Coordinates of C-alpha atoms in Angstrom, one line a residue:
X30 CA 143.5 113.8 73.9
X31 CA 140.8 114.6 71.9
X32 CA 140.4 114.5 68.3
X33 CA 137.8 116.5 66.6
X34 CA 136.4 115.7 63.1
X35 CA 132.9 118.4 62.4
X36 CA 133.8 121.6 62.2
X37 CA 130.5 123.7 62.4
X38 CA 129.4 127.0 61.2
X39 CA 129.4 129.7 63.5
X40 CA 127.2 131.3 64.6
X41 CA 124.9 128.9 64.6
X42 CA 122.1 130.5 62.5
X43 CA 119.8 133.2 63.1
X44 CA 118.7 133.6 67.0
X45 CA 115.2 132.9 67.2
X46 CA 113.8 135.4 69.8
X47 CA 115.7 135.0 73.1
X48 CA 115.8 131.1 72.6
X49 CA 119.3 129.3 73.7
X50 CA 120.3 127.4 70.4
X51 CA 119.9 123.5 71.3
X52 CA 123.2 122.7 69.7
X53 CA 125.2 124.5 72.9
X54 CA 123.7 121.9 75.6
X55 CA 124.9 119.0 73.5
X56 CA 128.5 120.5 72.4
X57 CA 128.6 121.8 76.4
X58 CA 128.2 117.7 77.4
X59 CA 129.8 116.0 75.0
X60 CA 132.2 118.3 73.1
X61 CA 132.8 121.4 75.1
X62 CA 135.5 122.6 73.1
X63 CA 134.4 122.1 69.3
X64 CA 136.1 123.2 66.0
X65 CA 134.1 126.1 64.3
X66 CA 134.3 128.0 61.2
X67 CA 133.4 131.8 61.1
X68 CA 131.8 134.1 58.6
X69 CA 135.2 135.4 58.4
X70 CA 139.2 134.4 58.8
X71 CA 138.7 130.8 58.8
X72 CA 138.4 128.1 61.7
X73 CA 139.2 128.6 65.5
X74 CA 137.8 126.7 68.6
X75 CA 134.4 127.2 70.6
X76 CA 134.7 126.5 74.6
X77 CA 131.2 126.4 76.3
X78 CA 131.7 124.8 79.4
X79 CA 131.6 126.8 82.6
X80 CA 135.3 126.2 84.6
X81 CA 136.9 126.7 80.7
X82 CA 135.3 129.9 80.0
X83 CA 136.0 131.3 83.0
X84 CA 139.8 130.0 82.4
X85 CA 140.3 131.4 78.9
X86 CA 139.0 134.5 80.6
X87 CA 141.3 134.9 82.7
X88 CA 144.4 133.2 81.6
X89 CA 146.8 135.9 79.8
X90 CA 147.9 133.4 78.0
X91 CA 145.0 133.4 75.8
X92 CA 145.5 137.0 73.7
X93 CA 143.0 139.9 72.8
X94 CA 146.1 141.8 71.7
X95 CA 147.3 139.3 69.5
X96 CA 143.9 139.9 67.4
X97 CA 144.6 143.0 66.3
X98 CA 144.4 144.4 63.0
X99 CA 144.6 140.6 62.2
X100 CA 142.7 139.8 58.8
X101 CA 143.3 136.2 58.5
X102 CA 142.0 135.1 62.2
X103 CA 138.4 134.1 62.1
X104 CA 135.6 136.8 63.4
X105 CA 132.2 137.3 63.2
X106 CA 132.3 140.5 62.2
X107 CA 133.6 142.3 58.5
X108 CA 136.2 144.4 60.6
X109 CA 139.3 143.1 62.2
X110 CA 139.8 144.1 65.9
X111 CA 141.3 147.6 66.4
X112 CA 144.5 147.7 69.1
X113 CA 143.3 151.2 70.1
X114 CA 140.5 149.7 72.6
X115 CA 140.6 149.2 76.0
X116 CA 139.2 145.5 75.0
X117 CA 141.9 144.7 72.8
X118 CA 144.8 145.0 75.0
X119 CA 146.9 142.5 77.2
X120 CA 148.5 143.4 81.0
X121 CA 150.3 145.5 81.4
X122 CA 149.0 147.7 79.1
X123 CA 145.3 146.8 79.4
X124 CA 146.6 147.0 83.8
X125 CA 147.9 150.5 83.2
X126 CA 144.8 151.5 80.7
X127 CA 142.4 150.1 83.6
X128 CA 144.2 151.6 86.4
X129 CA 143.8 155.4 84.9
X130 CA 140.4 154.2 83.8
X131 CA 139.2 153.3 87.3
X132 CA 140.0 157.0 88.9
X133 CA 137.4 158.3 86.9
X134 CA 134.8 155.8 86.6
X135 CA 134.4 155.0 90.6
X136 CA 131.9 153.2 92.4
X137 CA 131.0 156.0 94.2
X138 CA 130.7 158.3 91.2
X139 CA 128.1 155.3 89.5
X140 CA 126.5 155.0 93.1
X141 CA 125.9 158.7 93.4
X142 CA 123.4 158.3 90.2
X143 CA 120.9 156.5 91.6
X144 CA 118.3 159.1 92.6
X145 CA 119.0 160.5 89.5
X146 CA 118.4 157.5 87.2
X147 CA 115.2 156.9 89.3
X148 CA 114.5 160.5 88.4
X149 CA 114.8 159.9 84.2
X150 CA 112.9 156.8 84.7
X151 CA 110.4 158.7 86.2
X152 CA 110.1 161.4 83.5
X153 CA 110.3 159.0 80.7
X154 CA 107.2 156.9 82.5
X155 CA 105.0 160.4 83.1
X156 CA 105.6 160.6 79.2
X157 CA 104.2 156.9 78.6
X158 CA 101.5 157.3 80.8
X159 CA 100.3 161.0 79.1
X160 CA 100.6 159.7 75.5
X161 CA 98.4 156.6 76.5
X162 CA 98.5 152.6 75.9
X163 CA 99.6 151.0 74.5
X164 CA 102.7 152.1 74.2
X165 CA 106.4 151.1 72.7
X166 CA 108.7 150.4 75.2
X167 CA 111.5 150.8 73.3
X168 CA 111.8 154.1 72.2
X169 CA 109.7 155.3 75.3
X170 CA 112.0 153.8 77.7
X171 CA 114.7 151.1 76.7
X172 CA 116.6 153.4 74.3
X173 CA 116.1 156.9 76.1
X174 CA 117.0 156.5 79.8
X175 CA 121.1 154.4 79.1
X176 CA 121.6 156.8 76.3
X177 CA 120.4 160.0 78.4
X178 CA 122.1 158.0 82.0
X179 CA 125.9 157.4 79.4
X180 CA 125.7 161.1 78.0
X181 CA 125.3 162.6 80.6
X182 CA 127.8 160.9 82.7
X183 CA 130.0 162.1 79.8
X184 CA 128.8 165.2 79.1
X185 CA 127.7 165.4 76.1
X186 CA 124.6 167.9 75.4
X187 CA 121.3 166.6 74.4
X188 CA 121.7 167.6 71.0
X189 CA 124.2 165.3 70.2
X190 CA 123.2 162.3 71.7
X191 CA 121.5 161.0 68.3
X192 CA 124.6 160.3 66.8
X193 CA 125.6 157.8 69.4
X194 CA 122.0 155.8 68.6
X195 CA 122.9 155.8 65.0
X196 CA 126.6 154.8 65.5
X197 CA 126.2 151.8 67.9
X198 CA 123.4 150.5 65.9
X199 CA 126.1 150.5 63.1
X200 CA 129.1 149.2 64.8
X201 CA 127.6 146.8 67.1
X202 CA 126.4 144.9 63.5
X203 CA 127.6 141.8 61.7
X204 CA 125.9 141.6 58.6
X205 CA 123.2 144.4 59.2
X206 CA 126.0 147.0 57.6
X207 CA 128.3 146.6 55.9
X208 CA 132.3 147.4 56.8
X209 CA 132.4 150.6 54.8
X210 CA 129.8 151.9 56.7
X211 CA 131.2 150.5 60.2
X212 CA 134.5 152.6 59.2
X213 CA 132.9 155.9 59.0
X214 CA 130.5 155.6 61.5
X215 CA 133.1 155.3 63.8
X216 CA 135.2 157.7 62.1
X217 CA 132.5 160.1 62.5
X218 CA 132.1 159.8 66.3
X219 CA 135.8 159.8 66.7
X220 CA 136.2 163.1 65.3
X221 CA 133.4 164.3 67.7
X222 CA 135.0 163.0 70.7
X223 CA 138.4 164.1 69.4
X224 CA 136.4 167.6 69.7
X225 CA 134.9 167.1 73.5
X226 CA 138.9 165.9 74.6
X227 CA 140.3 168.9 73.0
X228 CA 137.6 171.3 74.9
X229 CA 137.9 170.0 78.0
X230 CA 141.7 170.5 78.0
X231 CA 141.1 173.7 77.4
X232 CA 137.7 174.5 79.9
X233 CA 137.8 171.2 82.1
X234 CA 134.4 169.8 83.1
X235 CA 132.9 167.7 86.5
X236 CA 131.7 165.1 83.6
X237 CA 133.6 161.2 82.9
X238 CA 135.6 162.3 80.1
X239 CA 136.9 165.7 81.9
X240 CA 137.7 162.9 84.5
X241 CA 139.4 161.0 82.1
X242 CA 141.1 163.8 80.7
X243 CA 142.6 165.0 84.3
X244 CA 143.1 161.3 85.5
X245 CA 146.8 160.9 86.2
X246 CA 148.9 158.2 87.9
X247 CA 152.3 158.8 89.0
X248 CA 152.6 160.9 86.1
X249 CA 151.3 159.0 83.5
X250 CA 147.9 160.1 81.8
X251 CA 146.0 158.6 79.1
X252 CA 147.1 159.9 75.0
X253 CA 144.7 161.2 72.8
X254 CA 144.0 158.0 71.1
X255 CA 143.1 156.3 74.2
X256 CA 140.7 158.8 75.6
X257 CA 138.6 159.3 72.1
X258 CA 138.8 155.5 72.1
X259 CA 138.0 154.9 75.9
X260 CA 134.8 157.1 75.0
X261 CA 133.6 155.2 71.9
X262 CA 134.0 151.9 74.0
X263 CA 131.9 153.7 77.1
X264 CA 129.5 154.7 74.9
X265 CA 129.0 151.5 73.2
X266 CA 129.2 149.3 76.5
X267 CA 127.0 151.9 78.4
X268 CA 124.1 152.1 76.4
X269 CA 123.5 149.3 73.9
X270 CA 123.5 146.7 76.3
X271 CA 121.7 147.7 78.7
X272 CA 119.2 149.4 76.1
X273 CA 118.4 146.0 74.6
X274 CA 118.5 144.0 78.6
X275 CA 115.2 146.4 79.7
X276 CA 113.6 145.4 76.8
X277 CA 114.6 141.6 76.5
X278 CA 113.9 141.6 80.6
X279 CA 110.6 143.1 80.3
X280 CA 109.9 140.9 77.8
X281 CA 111.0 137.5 79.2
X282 CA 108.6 138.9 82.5
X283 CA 105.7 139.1 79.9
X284 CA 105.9 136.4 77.8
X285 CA 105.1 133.4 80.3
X286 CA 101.8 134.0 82.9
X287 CA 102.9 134.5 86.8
X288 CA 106.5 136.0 86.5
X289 CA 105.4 139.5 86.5
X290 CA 102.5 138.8 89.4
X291 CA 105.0 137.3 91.3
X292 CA 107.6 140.2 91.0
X293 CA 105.1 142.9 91.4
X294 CA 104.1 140.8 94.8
X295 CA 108.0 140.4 95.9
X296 CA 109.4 144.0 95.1
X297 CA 112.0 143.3 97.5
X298 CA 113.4 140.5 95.1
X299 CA 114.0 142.7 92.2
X300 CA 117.9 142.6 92.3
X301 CA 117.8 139.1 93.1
X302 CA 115.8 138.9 89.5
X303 CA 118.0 141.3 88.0
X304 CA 120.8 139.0 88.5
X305 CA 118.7 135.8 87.4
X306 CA 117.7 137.6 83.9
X307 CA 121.5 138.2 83.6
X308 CA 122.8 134.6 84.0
X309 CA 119.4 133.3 81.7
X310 CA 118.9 135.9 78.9
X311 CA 120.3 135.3 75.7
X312 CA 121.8 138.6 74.8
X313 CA 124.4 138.2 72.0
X314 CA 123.7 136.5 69.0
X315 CA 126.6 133.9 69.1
X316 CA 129.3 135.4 67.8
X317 CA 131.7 137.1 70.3
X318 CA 135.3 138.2 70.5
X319 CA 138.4 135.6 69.9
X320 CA 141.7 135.2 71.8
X321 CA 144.5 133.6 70.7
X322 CA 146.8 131.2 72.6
X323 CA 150.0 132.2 73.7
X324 CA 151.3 128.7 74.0
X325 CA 149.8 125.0 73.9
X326 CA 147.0 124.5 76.8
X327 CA 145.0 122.1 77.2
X328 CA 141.4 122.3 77.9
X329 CA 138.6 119.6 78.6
X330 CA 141.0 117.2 77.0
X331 CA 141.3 118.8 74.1
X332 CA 144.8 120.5 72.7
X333 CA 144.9 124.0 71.9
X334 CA 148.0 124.6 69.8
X335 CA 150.1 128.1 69.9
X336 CA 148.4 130.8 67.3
X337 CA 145.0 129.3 67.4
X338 CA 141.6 131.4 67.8
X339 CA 139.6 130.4 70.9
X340 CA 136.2 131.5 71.4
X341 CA 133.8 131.8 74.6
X342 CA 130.5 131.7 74.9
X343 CA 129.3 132.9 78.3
X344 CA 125.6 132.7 77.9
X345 CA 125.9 128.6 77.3
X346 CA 128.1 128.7 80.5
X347 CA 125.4 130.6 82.3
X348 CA 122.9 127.6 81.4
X349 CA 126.0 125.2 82.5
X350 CA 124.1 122.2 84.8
X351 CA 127.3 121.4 86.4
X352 CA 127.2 125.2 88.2
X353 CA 123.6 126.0 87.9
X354 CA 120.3 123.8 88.7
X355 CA 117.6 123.5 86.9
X356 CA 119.6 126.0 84.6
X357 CA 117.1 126.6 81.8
X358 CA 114.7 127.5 84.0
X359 CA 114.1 131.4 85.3
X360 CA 114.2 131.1 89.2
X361 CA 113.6 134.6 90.1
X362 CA 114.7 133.6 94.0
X363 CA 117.9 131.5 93.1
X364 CA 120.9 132.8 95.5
X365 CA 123.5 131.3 94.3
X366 CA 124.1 132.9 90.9
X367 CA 128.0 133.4 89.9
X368 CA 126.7 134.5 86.0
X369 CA 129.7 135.7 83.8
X370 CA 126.8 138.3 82.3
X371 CA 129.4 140.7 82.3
X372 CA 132.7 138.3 81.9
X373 CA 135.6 137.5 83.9
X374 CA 139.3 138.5 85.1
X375 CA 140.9 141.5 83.8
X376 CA 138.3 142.2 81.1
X377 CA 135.4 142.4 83.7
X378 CA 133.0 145.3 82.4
X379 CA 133.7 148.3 84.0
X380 CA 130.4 149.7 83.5
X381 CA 128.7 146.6 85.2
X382 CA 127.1 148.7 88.7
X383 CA 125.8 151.4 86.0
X384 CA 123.8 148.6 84.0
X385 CA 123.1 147.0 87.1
X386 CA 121.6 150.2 88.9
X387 CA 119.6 151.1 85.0
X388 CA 118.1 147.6 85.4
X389 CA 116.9 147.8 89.0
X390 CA 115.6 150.9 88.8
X391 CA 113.9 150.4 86.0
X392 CA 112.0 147.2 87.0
X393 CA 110.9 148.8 90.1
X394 CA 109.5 151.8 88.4
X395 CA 107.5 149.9 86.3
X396 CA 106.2 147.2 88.5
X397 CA 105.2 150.3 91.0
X398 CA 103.7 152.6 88.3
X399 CA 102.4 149.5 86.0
X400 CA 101.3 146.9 88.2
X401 CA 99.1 145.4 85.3
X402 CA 101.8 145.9 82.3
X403 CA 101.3 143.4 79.8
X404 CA 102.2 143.0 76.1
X405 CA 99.7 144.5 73.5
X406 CA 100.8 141.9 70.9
X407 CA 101.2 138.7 70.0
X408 CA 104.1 137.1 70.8
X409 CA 104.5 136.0 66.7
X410 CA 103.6 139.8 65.9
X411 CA 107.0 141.2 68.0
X412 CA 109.9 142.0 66.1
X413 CA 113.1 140.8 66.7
X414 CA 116.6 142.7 65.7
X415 CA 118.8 140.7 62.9
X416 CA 122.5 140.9 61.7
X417 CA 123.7 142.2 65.2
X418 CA 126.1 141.2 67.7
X419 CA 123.3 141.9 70.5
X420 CA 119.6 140.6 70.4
X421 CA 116.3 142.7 71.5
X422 CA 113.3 143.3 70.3
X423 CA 112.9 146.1 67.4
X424 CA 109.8 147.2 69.1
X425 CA 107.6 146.1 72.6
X426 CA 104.3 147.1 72.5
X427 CA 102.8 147.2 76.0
X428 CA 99.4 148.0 77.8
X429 CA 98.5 148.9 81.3

């Protein structure tokens, strides 16, 4: 059994860029589960390793549940975990949650929007090209086309889909706000939603959260609680992502000479890249969501005792050798690719064909409509987001 003496700070400094932190390869070979202390609650355990992330995944006996409202466990972020999110639950309720979840949000409901995705894209890149490079591709394409693709799916007007910009880049922060201003941002969407339920109960609607609204199961339905919160956690997992992956993709496919040549000659490969950015990208900043164990479990040969915090880290088991070769290294053709980009088990992300769709589409537009894209700044001169749970670039300037 292991013993283990350093306990490190965690997360382990600012993220430079989209750079894997060196410290992960070495604790993922030599100590892949290592004692951390966070920025808040104290100490809990970091598992990096492949097979051991994908176990604490999907092993109920390591707890979401037992997170909430819980002040004292360590977290990265100033506000304890709610027990009103589809995130935060256990089976059966997280099963039962899922289950009424899933007759709304169906595959072929997500696949129907392709065309119409391609169709945003499409608009959005007509816009780009009549304004003239260079251009940012942020607010030109990264932000607009998940936040359009997630409201509409949910039916909320155009008017309103500011406030979902301004709320997620508050609530997905660590230190960027601060917890008073997390509470009412949320707060404040809430009460919007709580609005959009109570219409549709009264007028229902073809859009997601009319779905939601109608969805039954052998009598059961979802409470108001659960559907305003189901649509906070849809709006936050359906556009904040995948806003940040178009722009960290398009960047990784900039930033080194022959990647974009070589997809623009291989169009055919694009979900095969899509896939590859996935597993390689460093998305989150190092902090994640802890689970507690249920009971003592042993993992890597080291004893996790009943009550403690275990986190994961997925991206250092994306870069795990053991599963991946030549795993710091972009292979735009690799086939076998069993990333954990968007987890594992019973918390797999629901939303995962919509970001996947986004991302295709989106790459194929712009290697057809901008065979020549390149970056129209240095790569020192790019800003790069800080104090959030998700990294991206604050701007991409491109030229064509």
């Amino acid at each position: 059994m292991t013993t283990h003496i350093e306990v490190r700070r965690y997360p382990f400094g600012e993220p430079v860029r989209l750079d894997a932190h060196p410290l992960f390869a070495k604790l993922q070979r030599d100590e892949p589960v290592s004692r951390i202390e966070l920025p808040f609650g104290g100490e809990g355990w970091l598992v990096t390793r492949f097979e051991d992330v994908r176990i604490v995944l999907a092993d109920s006996r390591f707890s979401r549940a037992a997170v909430v409202g819980r002040e004292d466990l360590p977290r990265v972020t100033p506000e304890p975990a709610r027990g009103d999110s589809l995130l935060n639950t256990d089976p059966p309720g997280h099963t039962r949650l899922r289950k009424l979840v899933a007759k709304a949000f169906t595959g072929q409901r997500v696949r129907a929007l392709r065309p119409h995705v391609r169709e945003i894209v499409d608009g959005l890149l007509d816009d780009m090209v009549r304004d003239g490079s260079p251009a940012d591709l942020i607010p030109a394409l990264a932000l607009p086309l998940p936040v359009t693709v997630i409201c509409e799916m949910l039916g909320v007007p155009p008017r309103d889909q500011h406030r979902f910009r301004e709320f997620s880049d508050t609530v997905m922060s660590t230190t960027a706000a601060t917890r008073e201003q997390i509470v009412t941002a949320r707060a404040g969407l809430e009460t919007y939603l709580s609005e959009q339920v109570a219409e549709r109960r009264e007028r229902p609607r073809d859009d997601l959260l009319g779905a939601l609204v109608s969805a039954r199961d052998d009598g059961d339905r979802l409470n108001e609680a659960e559907l305003v919160n189901l649509g906070v956690t849809i709006l936050i997992a359906g556009h904040e992502t995948t806003a940040n992956q178009i722009a960290n993709f398009t960047y990784v496919l900039l930033s080194e000479p022959g990647r974009w040549e070589f997809l623009r000659a291989h169009p055919e490969l694009v979900p095969n890249a899509v896939e590859e950015l996935l597993r390689y990208v460093q998305l989150g900043s190092g902090g994640g969501f802890p689970r507690i164990a249920t009971e003592d479990i042993e993992l890597s040969g080291t004893l996790i005792r009943t009550g403690d915090a275990v986190f994961i880290n997925t991206q250092a088991a994306n870069r795990d050798e053991s599963v991946f070769t030549a795993a710091d290294t972009l292979d735009l053709t690799r086939e076998h690719n069993p990333h954990m980009a968007f987890g594992h088990g019973f918390h797999h992300c629901l939303g995962a064909q919509l970001a996947r769709i986004e991302l295709q589409v989106v790459l194929e537009a712009l290697l057809g409509r901008f065979p020549n894209l390149r970056l129209a700044a240095a790569d020192a001169d790019i800003p790069w987001k800080r104090g959030m749970l998700v990294r991206g670039p604050k701007s991409l300037p491109v030229s064509w």
